GROMACS .gro file of C-alpha atoms in nm:
model
  429
    1MET     CA    1   2.892  -7.275  -3.814
    2SER     CA    2   2.941  -7.161  -3.453
    3ARG     CA    3   3.158  -7.350  -3.206
    4ARG     CA    4   2.858  -7.454  -2.997
    5ASN     CA    5   2.654  -7.569  -3.297
    6VAL     CA    6   2.922  -7.796  -3.441
    7THR     CA    7   2.993  -7.936  -3.094
    8GLU     CA    8   2.626  -8.011  -3.039
    9GLU     CA    9   2.610  -8.180  -3.379
   10LEU     CA   10   2.908  -8.395  -3.282
   11LEU     CA   11   2.742  -8.501  -2.957
   12GLU     CA   12   2.418  -8.580  -3.139
   13PHE     CA   13   2.610  -8.793  -3.391
   14ILE     CA   14   2.772  -8.987  -3.106
   15GLU     CA   15   2.441  -9.033  -2.925
   16GLN     CA   16   2.287  -9.177  -3.240
   17SER     CA   17   2.586  -9.408  -3.293
   18PRO     CA   18   2.586  -9.660  -3.006
   19SER     CA   19   2.770  -9.924  -3.216
   20ALA     CA   20   3.004  -9.933  -3.515
   21PHE     CA   21   2.710 -10.041  -3.731
   22HIS     CA   22   2.519  -9.729  -3.631
   23VAL     CA   23   2.823  -9.509  -3.700
   24ILE     CA   24   2.827  -9.633  -4.058
   25ASP     CA   25   2.449  -9.613  -4.095
   26ASN     CA   26   2.450  -9.251  -3.979
   27MET     CA   27   2.736  -9.172  -4.216
   28LYS     CA   28   2.534  -9.318  -4.501
   29THR     CA   29   2.240  -9.093  -4.415
   30GLU     CA   30   2.453  -8.778  -4.414
   31LEU     CA   31   2.636  -8.875  -4.731
   32ALA     CA   32   2.311  -8.944  -4.915
   33GLU     CA   33   2.176  -8.605  -4.809
   34ALA     CA   34   2.496  -8.448  -4.948
   35GLY     CA   35   2.446  -8.615  -5.287
   36TYR     CA   36   2.667  -8.922  -5.248
   37ARG     CA   37   2.558  -9.237  -5.430
   38GLU     CA   38   2.605  -9.585  -5.289
   39LEU     CA   39   2.799  -9.840  -5.496
   40THR     CA   40   2.859 -10.208  -5.425
   41GLU     CA   41   3.171 -10.418  -5.441
   42ALA     CA   42   2.994 -10.677  -5.655
   43GLU     CA   43   2.929 -10.452  -5.959
   44PRO     CA   44   3.161 -10.264  -6.201
   45TRP     CA   45   3.178  -9.891  -6.140
   46THR     CA   46   3.114  -9.609  -6.385
   47LEU     CA   47   3.234  -9.282  -6.235
   48GLU     CA   48   3.162  -8.931  -6.360
   49ALA     CA   49   3.333  -8.595  -6.327
   50GLY     CA   50   3.218  -8.431  -6.004
   51GLY     CA   51   3.061  -8.757  -5.889
   52LYS     CA   52   3.027  -8.843  -5.521
   53TYR     CA   53   3.020  -9.206  -5.411
   54TYR     CA   54   3.055  -9.444  -5.120
   55VAL     CA   55   3.078  -9.818  -5.061
   56THR     CA   56   3.047 -10.020  -4.741
   57ARG     CA   57   3.185 -10.352  -4.625
   58ASN     CA   58   3.011 -10.573  -4.368
   59GLU     CA   59   2.793 -10.278  -4.260
   60SER     CA   60   3.069 -10.157  -4.029
   61SER     CA   61   3.328  -9.995  -4.260
   62LEU     CA   62   3.276  -9.729  -4.524
   63ILE     CA   63   3.483  -9.553  -4.788
   64ALA     CA   64   3.350  -9.237  -4.954
   65TRP     CA   65   3.510  -9.027  -5.226
   66GLN     CA   66   3.449  -8.738  -5.461
   67ILE     CA   67   3.578  -8.705  -5.818
   68PRO     CA   68   3.734  -8.380  -5.954
   69ASP     CA   69   3.468  -8.168  -6.122
   70ARG     CA   70   3.621  -8.140  -6.466
   71GLU     CA   71   3.575  -8.324  -6.792
   72ASN     CA   72   3.920  -8.485  -6.793
   73TRP     CA   73   3.896  -8.600  -6.431
   74GLN     CA   74   4.104  -8.906  -6.521
   75GLU     CA   75   4.407  -8.676  -6.502
   76TYR     CA   76   4.367  -8.646  -6.126
   77ARG     CA   77   4.697  -8.603  -5.940
   78GLY     CA   78   4.644  -8.875  -5.681
   79PHE     CA   79   4.440  -8.958  -5.374
   80HIS     CA   80   4.399  -8.751  -5.060
   81ILE     CA   81   4.285  -9.004  -4.800
   82ALA     CA   82   4.171  -8.942  -4.443
   83ALA     CA   83   4.101  -9.246  -4.225
   84ALA     CA   84   3.945  -9.312  -3.885
   85HIS     CA   85   3.773  -9.606  -3.713
   86SER     CA   86   3.409  -9.680  -3.633
   87ASP     CA   87   3.450  -9.895  -3.320
   88SER     CA   88   3.510  -9.820  -2.953
   89PRO     CA   89   3.594 -10.050  -2.659
   90SER     CA   90   3.288 -10.231  -2.527
   91PHE     CA   91   3.154 -10.570  -2.420
   92LEU     CA   92   3.030 -10.822  -2.675
   93ILE     CA   93   2.724 -11.020  -2.568
   94LYS     CA   94   2.794 -11.391  -2.609
   95GLU     CA   95   2.563 -11.647  -2.764
   96HIS     CA   96   2.315 -11.794  -2.512
   97PRO     CA   97   2.382 -11.500  -2.279
   98GLU     CA   98   2.137 -11.546  -1.992
   99MET     CA   99   2.285 -11.668  -1.663
  100SER     CA  100   2.088 -11.725  -1.344
  101THR     CA  101   2.245 -11.641  -1.007
  102GLU     CA  102   2.107 -11.796  -0.688
  103LYS     CA  103   1.756 -11.796  -0.840
  104SER     CA  104   1.756 -11.422  -0.781
  105TYR     CA  105   1.919 -11.242  -1.075
  106ILE     CA  106   1.957 -11.294  -1.448
  107ARG     CA  107   2.293 -11.178  -1.580
  108LEU     CA  108   2.419 -11.153  -1.937
  109ASN     CA  109   2.737 -11.335  -2.035
  110THR     CA  110   2.977 -11.096  -2.209
  111GLU     CA  111   3.340 -11.066  -2.313
  112LYS     CA  112   3.569 -10.769  -2.363
  113TYR     CA  113   3.590 -10.602  -2.701
  114GLY     CA  114   3.906 -10.392  -2.699
  115GLY     CA  115   4.097 -10.255  -2.406
  116MET     CA  116   3.876 -10.046  -2.183
  117ILE     CA  117   3.917  -9.908  -1.831
  118LEU     CA  118   3.695 -10.170  -1.671
  119SER     CA  119   3.604  -9.983  -1.355
  120THR     CA  120   3.447  -9.697  -1.555
  121TRP     CA  121   3.169  -9.929  -1.673
  122LEU     CA  122   3.046 -10.000  -1.322
  123ASP     CA  123   2.726  -9.853  -1.177
  124ARG     CA  124   2.618  -9.679  -1.496
  125PRO     CA  125   2.294  -9.724  -1.692
  126LEU     CA  126   2.371  -9.946  -1.990
  127SER     CA  127   2.186 -10.087  -2.288
  128VAL     CA  128   2.244 -10.297  -2.599
  129ALA     CA  129   2.299 -10.209  -2.964
  130GLY     CA  130   2.434 -10.376  -3.277
  131ARG     CA  131   2.281 -10.594  -3.544
  132VAL     CA  132   2.089 -10.919  -3.576
  133ILE     CA  133   2.053 -11.146  -3.877
  134VAL     CA  134   1.694 -11.259  -3.914
  135GLU     CA  135   1.503 -11.496  -4.139
  136GLN     CA  136   1.263 -11.309  -4.366
  137ASP     CA  137   1.068 -11.502  -4.630
  138GLY     CA  138   1.334 -11.770  -4.643
  139GLN     CA  139   1.616 -11.514  -4.681
  140MET     CA  140   1.870 -11.368  -4.440
  141GLU     CA  141   1.819 -11.002  -4.353
  142SER     CA  142   2.036 -10.776  -4.137
  143ARG     CA  143   1.865 -10.536  -3.897
  144LEU     CA  144   2.028 -10.275  -3.677
  145ILE     CA  145   1.892 -10.262  -3.325
  146ASN     CA  146   1.919 -10.024  -3.034
  147VAL     CA  147   1.732 -10.101  -2.714
  148ASP     CA  148   1.681  -9.733  -2.647
  149ARG     CA  149   1.618  -9.746  -2.273
  150ASP     CA  150   1.809  -9.800  -1.951
  151LEU     CA  151   1.823 -10.179  -1.941
  152LEU     CA  152   2.133 -10.305  -1.759
  153VAL     CA  153   2.386 -10.226  -1.490
  154ILE     CA  154   2.717 -10.379  -1.381
  155PRO     CA  155   2.710 -10.334  -1.002
  156SER     CA  156   3.023 -10.271  -0.800
  157MET     CA  157   3.098 -10.465  -0.486
  158ALA     CA  158   3.059 -10.268  -0.166
  159ILE     CA  159   3.381 -10.137  -0.017
  160HIS     CA  160   3.292 -10.333   0.298
  161MET     CA  161   3.313 -10.659   0.102
  162GLU     CA  162   3.634 -10.584  -0.087
  163ARG     CA  163   3.867 -10.340   0.086
  164LYS     CA  164   4.111 -10.341  -0.208
  165LEU     CA  165   3.871 -10.169  -0.446
  166ASN     CA  166   4.062  -9.841  -0.404
  167GLN     CA  167   4.401 -10.014  -0.390
  168GLY     CA  168   4.452 -10.156  -0.736
  169TYR     CA  169   4.187 -10.426  -0.737
  170GLU     CA  170   4.216 -10.637  -1.054
  171TYR     CA  171   3.875 -10.680  -1.216
  172ASN     CA  172   3.799 -11.017  -1.372
  173PRO     CA  173   3.591 -10.974  -1.693
  174GLN     CA  174   3.415 -11.308  -1.645
  175THR     CA  175   3.310 -11.256  -1.284
  176ASP     CA  176   3.318 -10.885  -1.200
  177MET     CA  177   3.193 -10.729  -1.524
  178LEU     CA  178   2.870 -10.911  -1.612
  179PRO     CA  179   2.559 -10.689  -1.627
  180ILE     CA  180   2.237 -10.780  -1.450
  181TYR     CA  181   1.936 -10.785  -1.680
  182ALA     CA  182   1.638 -10.883  -1.463
  183ASP     CA  183   1.536 -11.049  -1.142
  184GLN     CA  184   1.417 -11.406  -1.145
  185THR     CA  185   1.051 -11.302  -1.149
  186GLY     CA  186   1.084 -11.109  -1.474
  187GLU     CA  187   0.877 -11.226  -1.770
  188GLY     CA  188   1.025 -11.258  -2.118
  189SER     CA  189   1.373 -11.352  -2.226
  190PHE     CA  190   1.653 -11.119  -2.330
  191HIS     CA  191   1.615 -11.233  -2.692
  192GLU     CA  192   1.251 -11.132  -2.684
  193VAL     CA  193   1.365 -10.780  -2.595
  194ILE     CA  194   1.604 -10.792  -2.891
  195ALA     CA  195   1.330 -10.927  -3.118
  196GLU     CA  196   1.104 -10.636  -3.021
  197ALA     CA  197   1.385 -10.387  -3.094
  198ALA     CA  198   1.429 -10.556  -3.435
  199ASP     CA  199   1.055 -10.525  -3.504
  200LEU     CA  200   1.008 -10.903  -3.506
  201THR     CA  201   0.707 -11.096  -3.388
  202GLY     CA  202   0.921 -11.361  -3.217
  203ALA     CA  203   1.278 -11.432  -3.112
  204ASP     CA  204   1.277 -11.759  -3.306
  205ARG     CA  205   1.340 -11.562  -3.628
  206ILE     CA  206   1.678 -11.436  -3.503
  207LEU     CA  207   1.949 -11.645  -3.668
  208SER     CA  208   2.257 -11.468  -3.531
  209GLN     CA  209   2.368 -11.153  -3.352
  210GLU     CA  210   2.647 -10.902  -3.298
  211LEU     CA  211   2.536 -10.708  -2.994
  212TYR     CA  212   2.737 -10.481  -2.765
  213LEU     CA  213   2.683 -10.299  -2.440
  214TYR     CA  214   2.687  -9.922  -2.456
  215VAL     CA  215   2.681  -9.653  -2.190
  216ARG     CA  216   2.357  -9.460  -2.159
  217GLU     CA  217   2.544  -9.142  -2.072
  218PHE     CA  218   2.474  -8.861  -2.317
  219GLY     CA  219   2.741  -8.618  -2.430
  220ARG     CA  220   2.740  -8.275  -2.276
  221ILE     CA  221   2.933  -7.950  -2.284
  222ILE     CA  222   3.103  -7.874  -1.952
  223GLY     CA  223   3.354  -7.633  -1.799
  224HIS     CA  224   3.346  -7.274  -1.677
  225GLU     CA  225   3.283  -7.140  -2.029
  226GLY     CA  226   3.190  -7.462  -2.207
  227GLU     CA  227   3.554  -7.542  -2.281
  228TRP     CA  228   3.517  -7.920  -2.281
  229ILE     CA  229   3.292  -8.202  -2.388
  230LEU     CA  230   3.221  -8.513  -2.182
  231SER     CA  231   3.092  -8.805  -2.383
  232PRO     CA  232   3.118  -9.177  -2.452
  233ARG     CA  233   3.298  -9.301  -2.764
  234LEU     CA  234   3.496  -8.986  -2.841
  235ASP     CA  235   3.767  -9.229  -2.950
  236ASP     CA  236   3.711  -9.240  -3.241
  237ALA     CA  237   3.363  -9.108  -3.328
  238GLN     CA  238   3.498  -8.754  -3.283
  239CYS     CA  239   3.744  -8.804  -3.569
  240VAL     CA  240   3.484  -8.988  -3.781
  241PHE     CA  241   3.251  -8.690  -3.748
  242GLY     CA  242   3.529  -8.442  -3.829
  243LEU     CA  243   3.636  -8.631  -4.141
  244LEU     CA  244   3.277  -8.673  -4.259
  245GLN     CA  245   3.198  -8.303  -4.219
  246GLY     CA  246   3.526  -8.204  -4.382
  247LEU     CA  247   3.447  -8.418  -4.685
  248ILE     CA  248   3.088  -8.301  -4.720
  249GLN     CA  249   3.186  -7.935  -4.688
  250SER     CA  250   3.484  -7.948  -4.926
  251LYS     CA  251   3.482  -7.894  -5.301
  252PRO     CA  252   3.659  -8.141  -5.533
  253ASN     CA  253   3.986  -8.018  -5.676
  254GLN     CA  254   4.289  -8.188  -5.832
  255TYR     CA  255   4.283  -8.500  -5.616
  256ILE     CA  256   4.027  -8.770  -5.556
  257ASP     CA  257   3.922  -8.703  -5.197
  258VAL     CA  258   3.871  -9.021  -4.993
  259THR     CA  259   3.732  -9.074  -4.643
  260ALA     CA  260   3.784  -9.426  -4.506
  261VAL     CA  261   3.631  -9.545  -4.179
  262PHE     CA  262   3.737  -9.894  -4.071
  263HIS     CA  263   3.597 -10.133  -3.813
  264ASN     CA  264   3.789 -10.343  -3.559
  265GLU     CA  265   4.074 -10.102  -3.489
  266GLU     CA  266   4.029 -10.167  -3.117
  267VAL     CA  267   4.102 -10.538  -3.166
  268GLY     CA  268   4.390 -10.517  -3.413
  269SER     CA  269   4.228 -10.436  -3.751
  270SER     CA  270   4.292 -10.787  -3.890
  271THR     CA  271   3.943 -10.849  -4.030
  272ARG     CA  272   3.809 -10.818  -4.384
  273GLN     CA  273   3.657 -10.481  -4.289
  274GLY     CA  274   3.958 -10.361  -4.087
  275ALA     CA  275   4.247 -10.138  -4.186
  276ASP     CA  276   4.461 -10.451  -4.228
  277SER     CA  277   4.232 -10.576  -4.506
  278THR     CA  278   4.236 -10.501  -4.879
  279PHE     CA  279   3.931 -10.272  -4.852
  280LEU     CA  280   4.112  -9.943  -4.915
  281GLU     CA  281   4.337 -10.091  -5.180
  282ASP     CA  282   4.040 -10.252  -5.355
  283VAL     CA  283   3.847  -9.924  -5.370
  284LEU     CA  284   4.142  -9.725  -5.503
  285LEU     CA  285   4.209  -9.989  -5.769
  286TRP     CA  286   3.844  -9.986  -5.877
  287ILE     CA  287   3.852  -9.605  -5.903
  288SER     CA  288   4.167  -9.632  -6.113
  289GLU     CA  289   4.003  -9.899  -6.329
  290ALA     CA  290   3.701  -9.671  -6.384
  291ALA     CA  291   3.945  -9.400  -6.495
  292GLY     CA  292   4.082  -9.638  -6.760
  293GLU     CA  293   4.425  -9.660  -6.602
  294GLU     CA  294   4.670  -9.946  -6.621
  295MET     CA  295   4.849 -10.066  -6.307
  296GLY     CA  296   5.158  -9.860  -6.377
  297ALA     CA  297   4.957  -9.539  -6.393
  298TYR     CA  298   4.782  -9.630  -6.067
  299ARG     CA  299   5.115  -9.686  -5.893
  300ARG     CA  300   5.240  -9.351  -6.015
  301LYS     CA  301   4.928  -9.182  -5.880
  302LEU     CA  302   4.999  -9.337  -5.540
  303SER     CA  303   5.339  -9.167  -5.533
  304GLY     CA  304   5.158  -8.832  -5.541
  305SER     CA  305   4.900  -8.928  -5.278
  306PHE     CA  306   4.874  -8.873  -4.902
  307LEU     CA  307   4.706  -9.043  -4.605
  308LEU     CA  308   4.596  -8.871  -4.285
  309SER     CA  309   4.526  -9.127  -4.011
  310ALA     CA  310   4.295  -8.959  -3.759
  311ASP     CA  311   4.265  -9.116  -3.413
  312ASN     CA  312   4.251  -8.926  -3.086
  313ALA     CA  313   4.563  -8.851  -2.882
  314HIS     CA  314   4.649  -8.839  -2.511
  315ALA     CA  315   4.624  -8.495  -2.354
  316LEU     CA  316   4.838  -8.371  -2.068
  317HIS     CA  317   4.659  -8.502  -1.759
  318PRO     CA  318   4.588  -8.237  -1.493
  319ASN     CA  319   4.649  -8.479  -1.203
  320HIS     CA  320   4.938  -8.667  -1.360
  321PRO     CA  321   5.148  -8.431  -1.574
  322GLU     CA  322   5.447  -8.657  -1.504
  323LYS     CA  323   5.296  -8.917  -1.741
  324ALA     CA  324   5.344  -8.687  -2.040
  325ASP     CA  325   5.660  -8.647  -2.245
  326PRO     CA  326   5.878  -8.362  -2.107
  327THR     CA  327   5.851  -8.145  -2.419
  328ASN     CA  328   5.556  -8.275  -2.626
  329ARG     CA  329   5.246  -8.220  -2.413
  330PRO     CA  330   4.917  -8.173  -2.603
  331VAL     CA  331   4.630  -8.000  -2.425
  332LEU     CA  332   4.255  -7.985  -2.481
  333ASN     CA  333   4.159  -7.714  -2.732
  334GLY     CA  334   4.522  -7.690  -2.842
  335GLY     CA  335   4.439  -7.792  -3.198
  336ILE     CA  336   4.546  -8.077  -3.423
  337VAL     CA  337   4.785  -8.324  -3.258
  338LEU     CA  338   5.064  -8.456  -3.480
  339LYS     CA  339   5.170  -8.795  -3.344
  340TYR     CA  340   5.528  -8.923  -3.367
  341HIS     CA  341   5.686  -9.252  -3.261
  342GLY     CA  342   6.042  -9.377  -3.299
  343GLY     CA  343   5.921  -9.733  -3.351
  344GLN     CA  344   5.674  -9.618  -3.621
  345LYS     CA  345   5.357  -9.695  -3.427
  346TYR     CA  346   5.270  -9.359  -3.583
  347THR     CA  347   5.374  -9.289  -3.942
  348THR     CA  348   5.453  -8.918  -3.919
  349ASP     CA  349   5.804  -8.836  -4.043
  350ALA     CA  350   5.987  -8.510  -4.116
  351VAL     CA  351   5.833  -8.466  -4.461
  352THR     CA  352   5.475  -8.565  -4.378
  353GLY     CA  353   5.479  -8.377  -4.048
  354ALA     CA  354   5.592  -8.060  -4.226
  355ARG     CA  355   5.318  -8.102  -4.484
  356VAL     CA  356   5.048  -8.131  -4.216
  357LYS     CA  357   5.184  -7.824  -4.036
  358MET     CA  358   5.158  -7.628  -4.361
  359TRP     CA  359   4.800  -7.743  -4.414
  360CYS     CA  360   4.717  -7.635  -4.057
  361GLU     CA  361   4.871  -7.294  -4.115
  362GLU     CA  362   4.686  -7.255  -4.443
  363ALA     CA  363   4.360  -7.351  -4.270
  364GLY     CA  364   4.429  -7.113  -3.981
  365VAL     CA  365   4.417  -7.382  -3.712
  366PRO     CA  366   4.665  -7.448  -3.431
  367TYR     CA  367   4.865  -7.769  -3.404
  368GLN     CA  368   5.069  -7.945  -3.137
  369THR     CA  369   5.289  -8.253  -3.119
  370TYR     CA  370   5.281  -8.580  -2.928
  371HIS     CA  371   5.543  -8.839  -2.836
  372ASN     CA  372   5.509  -9.106  -2.570
  373ARG     CA  373   5.735  -9.080  -2.270
  374SER     CA  374   6.035  -9.293  -2.365
  375ASP     CA  375   5.975  -9.527  -2.072
  376LEU     CA  376   5.602  -9.585  -2.141
  377LEU     CA  377   5.440  -9.798  -2.408
  378GLY     CA  378   5.177  -9.628  -2.618
  379GLY     CA  379   4.899  -9.752  -2.838
  380SER     CA  380   4.885  -9.808  -3.211
  381THR     CA  381   4.642  -9.695  -3.479
  382LEU     CA  382   4.550  -9.710  -3.847
  383GLY     CA  383   4.832  -9.533  -4.026
  384ASN     CA  384   5.107  -9.794  -4.044
  385ILE     CA  385   4.851 -10.072  -4.097
  386SER     CA  386   4.687  -9.894  -4.391
  387THR     CA  387   5.016  -9.799  -4.556
  388SER     CA  388   5.128 -10.161  -4.549
  389HIS     CA  389   4.859 -10.216  -4.815
  390VAL     CA  390   4.862  -9.876  -4.989
  391SER     CA  391   5.213  -9.733  -4.982
  392VAL     CA  392   5.162  -9.358  -4.969
  393PRO     CA  393   5.316  -9.082  -4.757
  394SER     CA  394   5.126  -9.069  -4.428
  395ALA     CA  395   5.093  -8.880  -4.102
  396ASP     CA  396   4.906  -8.968  -3.784
  397ILE     CA  397   4.694  -8.698  -3.627
  398GLY     CA  398   4.423  -8.675  -3.363
  399LEU     CA  399   4.248  -8.451  -3.114
  400ALA     CA  400   4.363  -8.437  -2.754
  401GLN     CA  401   4.148  -8.613  -2.498
  402LEU     CA  402   4.156  -8.731  -2.139
  403ALA     CA  403   4.063  -9.077  -2.008
  404MET     CA  404   4.106  -9.259  -2.337
  405HIS     CA  405   3.916  -9.592  -2.335
  406SER     CA  406   3.708  -9.488  -2.037
  407ALA     CA  407   3.334  -9.544  -2.067
  408VAL     CA  408   3.310  -9.161  -2.076
  409GLU     CA  409   3.592  -8.943  -2.209
  410THR     CA  410   3.678  -8.571  -2.207
  411ALA     CA  411   3.792  -8.353  -2.498
  412GLY     CA  412   3.806  -7.986  -2.598
  413SER     CA  413   3.492  -7.825  -2.738
  414ARG     CA  414   3.686  -7.614  -2.991
  415ASP     CA  415   3.900  -7.891  -3.137
  416ILE     CA  416   3.634  -8.047  -3.361
  417ARG     CA  417   3.612  -7.719  -3.551
  418TYR     CA  418   3.989  -7.730  -3.604
  419LEU     CA  419   3.975  -8.083  -3.743
  420ILE     CA  420   3.697  -7.999  -3.989
  421ALA     CA  421   3.891  -7.696  -4.110
  422LEU     CA  422   4.208  -7.902  -4.160
  423ILE     CA  423   4.023  -8.174  -4.355
  424LYS     CA  424   3.860  -7.912  -4.580
  425GLN     CA  425   4.203  -7.766  -4.649
  426PHE     CA  426   4.350  -8.113  -4.710
  427TYR     CA  427   4.077  -8.206  -4.957
  428GLY     CA  428   4.055  -7.865  -5.119
  429GLU     CA  429   4.422  -7.832  -5.211
   0.00000   0.00000   0.00000
């Protein structure tokens, strides 16, 4: 697969994934096409040698795995797990969202989901995606929706009205960041628009909603020679795509290969579908149960397992190189970023870092290292949260990007190929 083709496939995946629910739905489609079979948490599992499976939780998290292709697959050595997250910072649309202003505009009432750079959401075409729960023949039914047109905008104030806009103005999410939906003369409510997107005859059948704003910017390849990509939701759809492709393209070996994509990382992971839930542990236990193992055997298999937590990393900024650590300065297209932190916000240690470097070398891909500046706080991710439930050796990795948590972010066009190659090596060992 050429560099441009895999990059274009990544951008198409992101475009088709305007919410965490759509990320998981698109993963399901690709997994099914690759021969993966869906299981449920409510039924016992019967697994076969060479089998490929996945299970979802709350439509927004997914765990997929493949079984070694040999008759005595129950003698697998352990689990090779790669994890990422399905969500990105956005704005959640509140219940009863319509707000009238001076009998002139209708705004939508929203609240922040995650920590975004607020100003980057201003003056861009926006729309709405997520899911609604509807009544169908006396039963509840979930439907994904995407209002696939330019629908909303959050307008800036004019510089003439607020001279501090370029001098550290502090945006208020309740007053400055509400999108306008229509003027007062518009016919039809917002929920009627949602009902139409859900293929309903009336809004009265909508029981509940989880709807988010998304940026109607479409990913593109930029730079003098196409060196970079500019796209919404690179954090963390880029890693989701890389893990998914690595799994689909790899062949089962001695380990059970697992790809886990969790929701709600951007708000702390402490939900039943987040990394701080029992989801991963539950799935691994059910796999072990299907293999006929007792708890002691399962625990021993964990000792021979490994977790790669994949979430994008901060690149050296061209206008602010002073914000980077003096000696650990990842760059776009520099390859896999190994992330370290003295306070264990990242789980990489000497042993796990060395193991990832060896996998990179075996896969023929470059790698680089990241530490925060010692006087700056960094973010956190999935690794240490997941290993608090499943105690396995772990390393945190990512791909370098600029403008993390902006409405539109920048990354290297070659790096996605490196991630896929690493994941294939990791699973194929």
